[in-house]
């Protein structure tokens, strides 16, 4: 395809934005290192050679764009994806997706997956002897709205044992995967629940050195989104890296 | 008042549950312009054991060196090459995907980068993703690539997909390249930090 005058104009705009975009680096301790020996699987899967620091090019400042055609009906309600209602404690998980300056990130794809109420994943590798729920798959997705808001209805996931160390149990958590404006905004994380007694013992949670950053992975119980006689609300705001002078924006 | 980005956590071993719906082993749609290539390989850990629970996310330009979103605004009806896919490793730690060879993309300094695909690797045991790039070993413009110049020469081969010399049945998919991701060790793949 030939470059048109319009596309060339947007390309030069794009290059100006790109020059202006200089993503901040995360403050020390707010992200885990690759190697964290208490989480045993990191020992053979973490790089030992130094990473090579690159300046940001188009290849990293751009990223995939998702739209409403990527989202299906009931993708934001994990309790109603089958014939009957999922078993367990129904909850509302909602929050905002923001940049470091607190600006909303609209149109971000948010993907979640989790165990059922009994602590079992619907996955062939999961051998935990807890029951599966035929009415619960445990995955969902949604796009953030203009204010960066997202909302899921789901059931509270269960704790489950794993093989990391003697009598190891993962605290209840929901996996979150997010796409922001560009590749460097990409984030996969886990949301935890307030007051979980397993948190101090969990090496995945404790891999984040900075206490405040770690605690931001714990959702907040939220009266505002709690629905009377129906479901408790938990709030989880997510910060993505990158200025919102989005490099993929072009004029219509 | 700024807040640091939310901390990364591992995808764990059960990511397929929430991520597989975007898995695509073939990015080439009917009428996509460009030269078809298949890249096949394996992900290995620090003991050279295959990693059966990894997922690659690839991001690349079209054959003219343009990224989706660079030219076409959101919701544009214009035909477009998505340039994104998830590819999961199988029980042997192997992966394969078919795409078109990307064009050359401009660098901030105005020079042209050599054709490359950005690869983000997630797996159990990775508390945050590993970022790397795959280039094409038979591409002459590699010599001018600003990113490759930053990589010590002896480590550059880890970023190169090498022509296997094989061609697929009826030449579809053509141009099969081999590449390996070594997560740790003496022959560790070059990973980038941004």
Coordinates of C-alpha atoms in Angstrom, one line a residue, chain B residues 1-177:
Chain B
X1 CA 2.2 13.5 42.8
X2 CA 3.1 10.4 40.9
X3 CA 2.4 6.8 41.7
X4 CA 4.9 4.1 40.5
X5 CA 3.5 1.5 38.1
X6 CA 1.7 -1.4 39.7
X7 CA 4.2 -4.2 40.5
X8 CA 4.5 -7.1 38.1
X9 CA 3.7 -10.7 39.2
X10 CA 4.2 -13.9 37.4
X11 CA 1.6 -15.3 34.9
X12 CA 2.0 -18.6 36.7
X13 CA 1.4 -22.0 35.1
X14 CA -2.3 -21.5 34.4
X15 CA -2.2 -18.4 32.1
X16 CA -3.8 -20.4 29.2
X17 CA -7.1 -20.0 31.0
X18 CA -7.2 -16.3 30.5
X19 CA -4.7 -15.8 27.6
X20 CA -5.2 -18.6 25.0
X21 CA -8.1 -16.9 23.2
X22 CA -5.5 -14.5 21.6
X23 CA -3.2 -17.3 20.5
X24 CA -2.6 -17.2 16.7
X25 CA 0.0 -19.3 15.0
X26 CA -0.6 -17.6 11.7
X27 CA -0.7 -13.8 11.4
X28 CA -1.0 -13.8 7.6
X29 CA -4.5 -13.1 6.4
X30 CA -5.7 -13.4 2.8
X31 CA -4.2 -10.6 0.8
X32 CA -1.5 -9.6 3.4
X33 CA 1.4 -8.0 1.5
X34 CA 4.9 -9.3 2.1
X35 CA 7.1 -12.2 2.3
X36 CA 5.8 -15.1 4.4
X37 CA 8.1 -16.5 7.0
X38 CA 7.7 -19.2 9.6
X39 CA 9.8 -19.0 12.8
X40 CA 10.1 -22.2 14.9
X41 CA 12.0 -22.7 18.1
X42 CA 12.2 -23.7 21.6
X43 CA 12.4 -22.0 25.0
X44 CA 15.1 -23.4 27.4
X45 CA 15.8 -22.8 31.1
X46 CA 19.2 -22.5 32.9
X47 CA 19.5 -26.3 32.9
X48 CA 18.8 -26.5 29.1
X49 CA 15.4 -28.1 30.0
X50 CA 12.5 -27.1 27.7
X51 CA 10.0 -24.7 29.2
X52 CA 6.5 -26.1 28.5
X53 CA 4.6 -23.3 30.2
X54 CA 5.8 -20.1 28.4
X55 CA 3.9 -17.7 26.2
X56 CA 5.5 -15.4 23.6
X57 CA 3.8 -12.2 22.6
X58 CA 5.0 -10.9 19.3
X59 CA 4.7 -7.4 18.0
X60 CA 5.9 -6.3 14.6
X61 CA 5.5 -3.9 11.7
X62 CA 3.9 -4.7 8.4
X63 CA 6.0 -5.4 5.3
X64 CA 6.3 -1.6 4.7
X65 CA 7.7 -1.0 8.2
X66 CA 4.5 0.4 9.7
X67 CA 2.9 -0.5 13.0
X68 CA -0.8 -0.8 13.4
X69 CA -2.0 2.4 15.0
X70 CA 0.8 4.4 13.3
X71 CA -1.2 4.9 10.2
X72 CA -4.7 3.6 10.9
X73 CA -6.7 5.2 13.7
X74 CA -8.7 3.0 16.1
X75 CA -11.8 1.5 14.5
X76 CA -10.6 2.2 11.0
X77 CA -12.3 0.0 8.5
X78 CA -9.1 -0.1 6.3
X79 CA -7.5 -3.5 5.8
X80 CA -4.7 -3.9 8.3
X81 CA -2.0 -6.3 9.5
X82 CA -2.5 -6.7 13.2
X83 CA 1.2 -7.5 13.9
X84 CA 0.4 -9.0 17.3
X85 CA -0.1 -12.6 18.5
X86 CA 0.3 -14.9 21.4
X87 CA 2.2 -18.1 20.8
X88 CA 2.3 -20.7 23.6
X89 CA 5.1 -23.3 24.0
X90 CA 3.9 -26.9 23.8
X91 CA 4.8 -29.8 26.1
X92 CA 8.3 -29.9 24.6
X93 CA 8.9 -26.2 25.1
X94 CA 8.6 -25.7 21.3
X95 CA 6.8 -23.0 19.4
X96 CA 6.1 -22.0 15.8
X97 CA 4.4 -19.1 14.1
X98 CA 3.9 -17.9 10.6
X99 CA 4.0 -14.2 9.7
X100 CA 5.3 -11.8 7.1
X101 CA 8.8 -10.4 7.3
X102 CA 8.5 -6.9 8.8
X103 CA 9.8 -3.9 6.9
X104 CA 12.4 -1.6 8.2
X105 CA 11.2 0.8 11.0
X106 CA 12.6 4.2 11.6
X107 CA 14.7 5.0 14.7
X108 CA 14.3 8.2 16.7
X109 CA 17.6 9.4 15.1
X110 CA 16.1 8.9 11.6
X111 CA 18.1 5.8 10.7
X112 CA 16.3 2.6 9.6
X113 CA 16.3 -0.4 11.9
X114 CA 16.8 -3.9 10.4
X115 CA 13.6 -6.0 10.1
X116 CA 12.8 -7.4 13.6
X117 CA 10.0 -8.7 15.7
X118 CA 9.7 -7.7 19.4
X119 CA 9.1 -10.7 21.6
X120 CA 7.8 -10.4 25.2
X121 CA 8.2 -13.7 27.1
X122 CA 6.0 -14.7 30.0
X123 CA 6.2 -17.9 32.1
X124 CA 6.0 -19.4 35.5
X125 CA 9.1 -18.3 37.3
X126 CA 9.3 -15.0 35.6
X127 CA 8.1 -12.3 38.0
X128 CA 8.2 -9.9 35.1
X129 CA 8.4 -10.5 31.4
X130 CA 11.6 -10.8 29.4
X131 CA 11.9 -8.5 26.4
X132 CA 13.9 -9.5 23.4
X133 CA 14.0 -9.2 19.6
X134 CA 14.3 -11.6 16.8
X135 CA 16.2 -10.6 13.6
X136 CA 16.8 -12.5 10.4
X137 CA 20.3 -13.8 10.0
X138 CA 20.4 -13.5 6.2
X139 CA 19.3 -9.8 6.3
X140 CA 22.1 -7.5 5.0
X141 CA 20.7 -4.4 6.9
X142 CA 21.5 -6.1 10.3
X143 CA 25.0 -4.5 9.9
X144 CA 23.4 -1.0 10.2
X145 CA 20.9 -1.7 13.0
X146 CA 21.4 0.7 15.9
X147 CA 20.1 -1.8 18.5
X148 CA 22.3 -4.7 17.3
X149 CA 25.3 -2.3 17.5
X150 CA 24.7 -2.1 21.3
X151 CA 24.9 -5.8 21.6
X152 CA 28.4 -7.4 22.1
X153 CA 29.2 -9.1 18.7
X154 CA 29.6 -12.6 20.4
X155 CA 26.0 -12.4 21.7
X156 CA 24.3 -11.1 18.6
X157 CA 23.7 -14.6 17.2
X158 CA 21.2 -15.2 20.1
X159 CA 18.9 -12.6 18.4
X160 CA 19.1 -14.2 14.9
X161 CA 16.6 -16.6 13.4
X162 CA 18.6 -18.6 10.9
X163 CA 17.2 -19.9 7.6
X164 CA 16.7 -23.7 8.0
X165 CA 17.0 -24.2 4.2
X166 CA 13.6 -26.0 4.4
X167 CA 10.5 -24.9 2.6
X168 CA 7.0 -26.0 3.6
X169 CA 4.8 -28.3 1.6
X170 CA 3.8 -26.6 -1.7
X171 CA 6.0 -23.8 -0.5
X172 CA 3.4 -22.9 2.2
X173 CA 4.6 -21.7 4.6
X174 CA 7.8 -20.7 2.9
X175 CA 11.1 -19.7 4.4
X176 CA 11.4 -21.6 7.7
X177 CA 13.7 -20.0 10.2

